[in-house]
């Protein structure tokens, strides 16, 4: 099966071509949906097969490269379209095709009746194609192809309803913003690649990474490479300072938010850093930077999530925050914990988004949670699965989120220090709070919608079954990563599986801090207690005593507005960078520098000659006598000159 | 086929064809159109034979194939001498490929003086092919200047409202540069008589002369050549003829101008400036690199705020060609091959953008971005093609533009001659702004709600228009996915 891995790239592409070229003629939603979904379903089966084949191999042979053809070969550059199947890429591939398949199925129900149904499935398949390239690539350049490809699909899908309004502008604006902000990150990634190529003479992982492990270059260069790559990661994975596109990306259809902007694409940055862990581990500074950016993003995004009223916005900021956790994990050297959280997060966050989609679907496209309330009885399946996901993300044992989040918190304490742990735990507290605020406002309490116009209903089975599968995964998904402190001698299975990938990076990192099991248990208990009390508090406030929330908001009005407006970061970016640049280009570069100065000089030269010629032209009087006179004078002068020089 | 004279045949086909077109009686526009198309297709077929005869084993720098030569002005050792290498081949193919497509594109908008138009287009092709194939500086100069004339008329007769201003500006700008080149050519030939004992304009002979010229004089010779080419590229700050020429030119003129004519500047740099004056080229490399980088950013910024689609694409050319010149002066194989590929890419992508702008102009008679909006639903095929073309121009991996830009940037980064990261850092930031201006235009034209009621009457692309676009898009994808086909032609550079 490993040798067939290229099919998992090819099949989604074929699906894209069929639906993209002929979808508008096929028209039948069932056929279009079946083509789109089966392309991903079959890919998942192949990936699963490859996984088991990998499992059967000895640990040191679990990296297989399947080469298709030479892509770019010139000078010292030699890059192939080649796919690398190993412990890390197979985990990512399982998530992408597995969750991707469920979301495809769900979309058949969600997008039912949409005029662009075929287009939607075409784009979705194209996305999987690009994403598979990203995670299976055996070199930086092919990874970059996937990297930009997923950005394109994100662009197309955010702007899917291109004629709709979105907040103050349009979906098309949101789409463009996502693409451009991502490109800023890609710019960093490109520079990283250039530097890697200059230092290591190759872009293939199989050459660069071992060379980096062996030392290869100075710490300064490692820092620069890691910095550039990390700029790329902050763009794709929505970290400070480039996270601003992700909340706006919610303009896209909800399955897109689930698939691209929660479960898969936004974790690409985490994957990339994990893949190049040995480079990051070679730079102490950059490890610190990654950890700090991660924890800050986690914290600040969570604070914004506390006050948002759009169901998808809450989830969007939650995603930004959870991605921050993943980077925190990477930054403190807990690479496999980061990937573990990528996986569990894919389950519960996809579930949350799909659940939100189900609610939006049942509430006639209403997204304001203030206009929900008491939906539990109308949407029992959606409710129970959403609740499971909320418990999972809040970090209540034994749900999946508990294991992954706790592992991150533990390592941030052990390797990062108390402050990291504290901020991480506070973030966990806020996470539990805003999630259950969301649950309460949506499913509990009074019904705040207009019964005349809105008739809440449960979604069809094609949508709820994927919810249930994901709910199951959200419950049990964490068991493969049970920490040592519970599993004893078996150790952490997930950790063990990824160990060879991160061995070189880990060996580069200085010895880890204390590893006392007692401390680990105490911290675990504290964070669970924090989360549980936040849940209790949120349910109490938002189902029974909403006035408390209102009072708090009015008492801390300044703070509340600051959070509600997301710290005005968008406004600041616009005022300090976007607008000045546009103004400068328009008013100065074009209208003055180009038209007046450069072209003015050109036209000035031309008119100088015209004017001079105009004067000289006067000599051409057309009067024969004048010409004859001048001729005579000329001849006389010439004669005089000849005679005198004799 | 005889490989001795095939290149001459290639030049003769459009030349004889153009003269034949003149004899078609008045009023038979469709006959003229068909004849023009067939002639240009015939030239394309001949160029495919050239491709077939091309020996991939002999692709070194300064190594030419299928050389056809005979004395022309024997007293001065001036020859008619044509030959081909990978660089010429790839540009010849671009020329013969784009010309028929362009002619096909005029069926919708050139309604008056069709015969004259077809004649000039074919003569233009003669000039372009001649420039790419000449191996004698005098011959090259003749073609170089001759090519101006048909373009001058194409803009001046079939252009927009300010066509006269634009065509005169185009003509004088280019002439100003090339006169200095003529002086330099003669100077170099005179130097040649000192070095090798004979006055000659034979390029291959002069390849041995140029490097021997002392740097004090060589610098001026280099600059004289380079100025002429830099105007043609156009390199910042010599670009202001371009927006006017593009906006005023008819679609076909814009396509050929962007697709092929601008490449003559970069071709000239590679063919003449670098090998004839290698020391000076290295000496001036930082200056050219700086101007290129300024052009990349400047072109992007100014493109961003344009309100006219054609002007936007024109300024984007300044940015794209900046990449090419940067690649040329990096002096690494990656960057040079990237520059050559990027010349083709720009020809395809920008040519396609001009075609698409032309198609919609034919329907709406406006190029103002603000007059559009919300056309995605009305003309889906058009919108899709515009998207793919824009993405190719933006440099999305998997499409052609990326390959060129990436090779140029990576080659510049490691360039020992430039030896400075900042060139690449600034140039690479151009990829961000390319996304800004093109996607912004795309968004304002294609997405959103319909504001202009006329937009509702738009009809989607016709079969003819689709037939023009498909071959271009095939190459857009081909170069992006499997660039080896094209890179192997220029491996020696």
PDB file of N, CA, C and O in Angstrom, chain B residues 270-295:
ATOM      1  N   UNK B 270      21.271  38.894 -22.570  1.00  0.00           N
ATOM      2  CA  UNK B 270      21.919  37.578 -22.453  1.00  0.00           C
ATOM      3  C   UNK B 270      22.806  37.295 -23.666  1.00  0.00           C
ATOM      4  O   UNK B 270      23.921  36.807 -23.545  1.00  0.00           O
ATOM      5  N   UNK B 271      22.291  37.638 -24.845  1.00  0.00           N
ATOM      6  CA  UNK B 271      22.996  37.278 -26.072  1.00  0.00           C
ATOM      7  C   UNK B 271      24.219  38.173 -26.312  1.00  0.00           C
ATOM      8  O   UNK B 271      25.249  37.708 -26.794  1.00  0.00           O
ATOM      9  N   UNK B 272      24.075  39.462 -26.011  1.00  0.00           N
ATOM     10  CA  UNK B 272      25.139  40.402 -26.374  1.00  0.00           C
ATOM     11  C   UNK B 272      25.892  40.952 -25.162  1.00  0.00           C
ATOM     12  O   UNK B 272      27.104  40.837 -25.091  1.00  0.00           O
ATOM     13  N   UNK B 273      25.138  41.554 -24.252  1.00  0.00           N
ATOM     14  CA  UNK B 273      25.829  42.274 -23.179  1.00  0.00           C
ATOM     15  C   UNK B 273      26.713  41.369 -22.338  1.00  0.00           C
ATOM     16  O   UNK B 273      27.857  41.712 -22.041  1.00  0.00           O
ATOM     17  N   UNK B 274      26.179  40.227 -21.937  1.00  0.00           N
ATOM     18  CA  UNK B 274      26.952  39.382 -21.030  1.00  0.00           C
ATOM     19  C   UNK B 274      28.188  38.777 -21.694  1.00  0.00           C
ATOM     20  O   UNK B 274      29.300  38.915 -21.180  1.00  0.00           O
ATOM     21  N   UNK B 275      28.036  38.096 -22.852  1.00  0.00           N
ATOM     22  CA  UNK B 275      29.235  37.473 -23.437  1.00  0.00           C
ATOM     23  C   UNK B 275      30.181  38.467 -24.112  1.00  0.00           C
ATOM     24  O   UNK B 275      31.384  38.243 -24.123  1.00  0.00           O
ATOM     25  N   UNK B 276      29.665  39.568 -24.656  1.00  0.00           N
ATOM     26  CA  UNK B 276      30.560  40.505 -25.333  1.00  0.00           C
ATOM     27  C   UNK B 276      31.368  41.329 -24.334  1.00  0.00           C
ATOM     28  O   UNK B 276      32.516  41.659 -24.564  1.00  0.00           O
ATOM     29  N   UNK B 277      30.723  41.661 -23.223  1.00  0.00           N
ATOM     30  CA  UNK B 277      31.397  42.531 -22.256  1.00  0.00           C
ATOM     31  C   UNK B 277      31.333  41.932 -20.860  1.00  0.00           C
ATOM     32  O   UNK B 277      30.725  42.510 -19.958  1.00  0.00           O
ATOM     33  N   UNK B 278      31.908  40.763 -20.685  1.00  0.00           N
ATOM     34  CA  UNK B 278      31.702  40.036 -19.415  1.00  0.00           C
ATOM     35  C   UNK B 278      32.189  40.814 -18.197  1.00  0.00           C
ATOM     36  O   UNK B 278      31.497  40.841 -17.174  1.00  0.00           O
ATOM     37  N   UNK B 279      33.336  41.475 -18.318  1.00  0.00           N
ATOM     38  CA  UNK B 279      33.859  42.195 -17.150  1.00  0.00           C
ATOM     39  C   UNK B 279      32.943  43.342 -16.764  1.00  0.00           C
ATOM     40  O   UNK B 279      32.661  43.552 -15.585  1.00  0.00           O
ATOM     41  N   UNK B 280      32.473  44.068 -17.775  1.00  0.00           N
ATOM     42  CA  UNK B 280      31.585  45.189 -17.479  1.00  0.00           C
ATOM     43  C   UNK B 280      30.272  44.694 -16.904  1.00  0.00           C
ATOM     44  O   UNK B 280      29.699  45.328 -16.018  1.00  0.00           O
ATOM     45  N   UNK B 281      29.789  43.557 -17.426  1.00  0.00           N
ATOM     46  CA  UNK B 281      28.519  43.035 -16.933  1.00  0.00           C
ATOM     47  C   UNK B 281      28.620  42.755 -15.443  1.00  0.00           C
ATOM     48  O   UNK B 281      27.714  43.072 -14.670  1.00  0.00           O
ATOM     49  N   UNK B 282      29.727  42.160 -15.038  1.00  0.00           N
ATOM     50  CA  UNK B 282      29.913  41.888 -13.615  1.00  0.00           C
ATOM     51  C   UNK B 282      30.045  43.209 -12.850  1.00  0.00           C
ATOM     52  O   UNK B 282      29.474  43.389 -11.784  1.00  0.00           O
ATOM     53  N   UNK B 283      30.781  44.136 -13.470  1.00  0.00           N
ATOM     54  CA  UNK B 283      30.995  45.425 -12.825  1.00  0.00           C
ATOM     55  C   UNK B 283      29.676  46.142 -12.560  1.00  0.00           C
ATOM     56  O   UNK B 283      29.474  46.712 -11.489  1.00  0.00           O
ATOM     57  N   UNK B 284      28.776  46.091 -13.543  1.00  0.00           N
ATOM     58  CA  UNK B 284      27.519  46.813 -13.399  1.00  0.00           C
ATOM     59  C   UNK B 284      26.396  45.979 -12.780  1.00  0.00           C
ATOM     60  O   UNK B 284      25.281  46.469 -12.629  1.00  0.00           O
ATOM     61  N   UNK B 285      26.701  44.716 -12.496  1.00  0.00           N
ATOM     62  CA  UNK B 285      25.638  43.825 -12.006  1.00  0.00           C
ATOM     63  C   UNK B 285      24.873  44.409 -10.820  1.00  0.00           C
ATOM     64  O   UNK B 285      23.636  44.395 -10.818  1.00  0.00           O
ATOM     65  N   UNK B 286      25.562  44.940  -9.807  1.00  0.00           N
ATOM     66  CA  UNK B 286      24.793  45.474  -8.672  1.00  0.00           C
ATOM     67  C   UNK B 286      23.840  46.586  -9.081  1.00  0.00           C
ATOM     68  O   UNK B 286      22.719  46.657  -8.608  1.00  0.00           O
ATOM     69  N   UNK B 287      24.284  47.439 -10.012  1.00  0.00           N
ATOM     70  CA  UNK B 287      23.410  48.528 -10.432  1.00  0.00           C
ATOM     71  C   UNK B 287      22.145  47.975 -11.097  1.00  0.00           C
ATOM     72  O   UNK B 287      21.029  48.391 -10.787  1.00  0.00           O
ATOM     73  N   UNK B 288      22.362  47.000 -11.983  1.00  0.00           N
ATOM     74  CA  UNK B 288      21.193  46.436 -12.655  1.00  0.00           C
ATOM     75  C   UNK B 288      20.299  45.682 -11.670  1.00  0.00           C
ATOM     76  O   UNK B 288      19.078  45.710 -11.786  1.00  0.00           O
ATOM     77  N   UNK B 289      20.929  45.020 -10.722  1.00  0.00           N
ATOM     78  CA  UNK B 289      20.132  44.287  -9.740  1.00  0.00           C
ATOM     79  C   UNK B 289      19.291  45.252  -8.913  1.00  0.00           C
ATOM     80  O   UNK B 289      18.116  44.999  -8.641  1.00  0.00           O
ATOM     81  N   UNK B 290      19.896  46.372  -8.538  1.00  0.00           N
ATOM     82  CA  UNK B 290      19.139  47.351  -7.745  1.00  0.00           C
ATOM     83  C   UNK B 290      17.967  47.893  -8.555  1.00  0.00           C
ATOM     84  O   UNK B 290      16.830  47.947  -8.070  1.00  0.00           O
ATOM     85  N   UNK B 291      18.240  48.249  -9.809  1.00  0.00           N
ATOM     86  CA  UNK B 291      17.151  48.767 -10.636  1.00  0.00           C
ATOM     87  C   UNK B 291      16.062  47.722 -10.830  1.00  0.00           C
ATOM     88  O   UNK B 291      14.872  48.040 -10.832  1.00  0.00           O
ATOM     89  N   UNK B 292      16.475  46.454 -10.977  1.00  0.00           N
ATOM     90  CA  UNK B 292      15.481  45.388 -11.135  1.00  0.00           C
ATOM     91  C   UNK B 292      14.601  45.289  -9.905  1.00  0.00           C
ATOM     92  O   UNK B 292      13.378  45.175 -10.003  1.00  0.00           O
ATOM     93  N   UNK B 293      15.247  45.313  -8.743  1.00  0.00           N
ATOM     94  CA  UNK B 293      14.476  45.167  -7.512  1.00  0.00           C
ATOM     95  C   UNK B 293      13.538  46.360  -7.333  1.00  0.00           C
ATOM     96  O   UNK B 293      12.368  46.199  -6.975  1.00  0.00           O
ATOM     97  N   UNK B 294      14.048  47.547  -7.648  1.00  0.00           N
ATOM     98  CA  UNK B 294      13.157  48.714  -7.577  1.00  0.00           C
ATOM     99  C   UNK B 294      11.977  48.500  -8.526  1.00  0.00           C
ATOM    100  O   UNK B 294      10.825  48.733  -8.167  1.00  0.00           O
ATOM    101  N   UNK B 295      12.293  48.029  -9.729  1.00  0.00           N
ATOM    102  CA  UNK B 295      11.230  47.793 -10.700  1.00  0.00           C
ATOM    103  C   UNK B 295      10.196  46.795 -10.203  1.00  0.00           C
ATOM    104  O   UNK B 295       8.998  46.983 -10.404  1.00  0.00           O
TER     105      UNK B 295
END
